[in-house]
Amino acid sequence: MDIQFDLGNLIELRQKNNFNSAIEPIDIIFLTYNRLEYFKATVYHLINETKYPYRLIVVDNKSDIEMISFLQVNAQLFDSIIYNQKNEWTSAFQKGI
């Protein structure tokens, strides 16, 4: 399930899909804790398949360095990234709202 990210193409596609400023974007909040491959696949397909304007908000629950590195390298894909200092489980979702 290894998804290869082409950051430039994903950013361009995201901007194109979010172009319709007449429609209020919805907020999509990702609550993450490791599981990088699942997260990458979800983000990749969301950007490729969603035509409605949206904002991507990530709340990371103290993931490992691999996930943190991915978020930092690909930060341009997200409207906001919140890094928790501990795993707050589902209550961390409130930080994204």
Tab-separated table of C-alpha atoms in Angstrom:
chain	number	residue	atom	x	y	z
A	1	MET	CA	0.000	0.000	0.000
A	2	ASP	CA	2.979	2.331	-0.369
A	3	ILE	CA	1.636	5.579	-1.824
A	4	GLN	CA	4.214	7.708	-3.618
A	5	PHE	CA	3.594	11.376	-2.923
A	6	ASP	CA	4.328	13.890	-5.637
A	7	LEU	CA	3.993	16.951	-3.453
A	8	GLY	CA	3.910	19.433	-6.332
A	9	ASN	CA	1.130	17.606	-8.169
A	10	LEU	CA	-0.927	17.111	-5.010
A	11	ILE	CA	-0.646	20.794	-4.084
A	12	GLU	CA	-1.660	21.817	-7.606
A	13	LEU	CA	-4.599	19.413	-7.623
A	14	ARG	CA	-5.721	20.575	-4.193
A	15	GLN	CA	-5.631	24.228	-5.274
A	16	LYS	CA	-7.585	23.392	-8.423
A	17	ASN	CA	-10.246	21.474	-6.463
A	18	ASN	CA	-10.562	24.275	-3.888
A	19	PHE	CA	-10.808	27.000	-6.521
A	20	ASN	CA	-14.559	27.593	-6.234
A	21	SER	CA	-14.560	30.381	-3.653
A	22	ALA	CA	-18.332	30.797	-3.941
A	23	ILE	CA	-18.741	27.657	-1.837
A	24	GLU	CA	-17.800	27.714	1.851
A	25	PRO	CA	-15.152	25.013	2.433
A	26	ILE	CA	-15.755	22.233	4.905
A	27	ASP	CA	-13.215	21.309	7.578
A	28	ILE	CA	-11.765	17.811	7.414
A	29	ILE	CA	-9.987	16.895	10.624
A	30	PHE	CA	-7.506	14.015	10.750
A	31	LEU	CA	-6.640	12.619	14.143
A	32	THR	CA	-3.351	10.747	13.744
A	33	TYR	CA	-1.213	8.423	15.801
A	34	ASN	CA	1.421	6.662	13.713
A	35	ARG	CA	0.083	4.373	10.929
A	36	LEU	CA	1.784	6.474	8.262
A	37	GLU	CA	0.856	4.292	5.285
A	38	TYR	CA	-2.868	4.474	6.076
A	39	PHE	CA	-2.635	8.221	6.604
A	40	LYS	CA	-0.785	8.742	3.312
A	41	ALA	CA	-3.332	6.663	1.411
A	42	THR	CA	-6.226	8.581	2.967
A	43	VAL	CA	-4.732	11.998	2.182
A	44	TYR	CA	-3.751	10.955	-1.341
A	45	HIS	CA	-7.236	9.676	-2.192
A	46	LEU	CA	-8.985	12.566	-0.501
A	47	ILE	CA	-7.048	15.091	-2.581
A	48	ASN	CA	-7.518	13.098	-5.780
A	49	GLU	CA	-11.230	12.406	-5.347
A	50	THR	CA	-12.725	15.389	-3.489
A	51	LYS	CA	-14.057	18.168	-5.694
A	52	TYR	CA	-15.778	20.170	-2.941
A	53	PRO	CA	-13.697	22.951	-1.283
A	54	TYR	CA	-12.177	21.863	2.026
A	55	ARG	CA	-9.608	22.669	4.688
A	56	LEU	CA	-7.353	19.876	5.949
A	57	ILE	CA	-6.565	19.996	9.661
A	58	VAL	CA	-4.263	17.419	11.253
A	59	VAL	CA	-4.107	16.760	14.984
A	60	ASP	CA	-1.158	14.489	15.729
A	61	ASN	CA	-1.282	12.497	18.971
A	62	LYS	CA	2.477	12.283	19.634
A	63	SER	CA	3.311	9.993	16.737
A	64	ASP	CA	6.720	8.521	16.058
A	65	ILE	CA	9.435	10.404	14.159
A	66	GLU	CA	8.461	8.850	10.816
A	67	MET	CA	4.966	10.360	10.965
A	68	ILE	CA	6.215	13.699	12.312
A	69	SER	CA	8.791	13.915	9.512
A	70	PHE	CA	6.133	13.188	6.910
A	71	LEU	CA	3.890	15.936	8.300
A	72	GLN	CA	6.740	18.434	8.330
A	73	VAL	CA	7.939	17.640	4.802
A	74	ASN	CA	4.390	17.752	3.407
A	75	ALA	CA	3.075	20.620	5.555
A	76	GLN	CA	1.987	22.562	2.449
A	77	LEU	CA	-0.818	20.041	1.914
A	78	PHE	CA	-2.474	20.918	5.211
A	79	ASP	CA	-4.157	24.086	6.401
A	80	SER	CA	-3.194	23.411	9.985
A	81	ILE	CA	-1.118	20.848	11.894
A	82	ILE	CA	-1.421	20.570	15.663
A	83	TYR	CA	1.228	18.516	17.474
A	84	ASN	CA	0.122	17.143	20.842
A	85	GLN	CA	2.730	16.536	23.524
A	86	LYS	CA	0.963	13.322	24.566
A	87	ASN	CA	-1.569	10.920	23.104
A	88	GLU	CA	-4.911	12.447	24.018
A	89	TRP	CA	-6.915	9.810	22.163
A	90	THR	CA	-10.201	11.003	20.719
A	91	SER	CA	-10.403	14.067	22.974
A	92	ALA	CA	-7.624	15.536	20.799
A	93	PHE	CA	-10.216	15.878	18.033
A	94	GLN	CA	-11.563	18.954	19.865
A	95	LYS	CA	-8.300	20.790	19.149
A	96	GLY	CA	-9.008	20.607	15.444
A	97	ILE	CA	-12.403	22.237	15.729
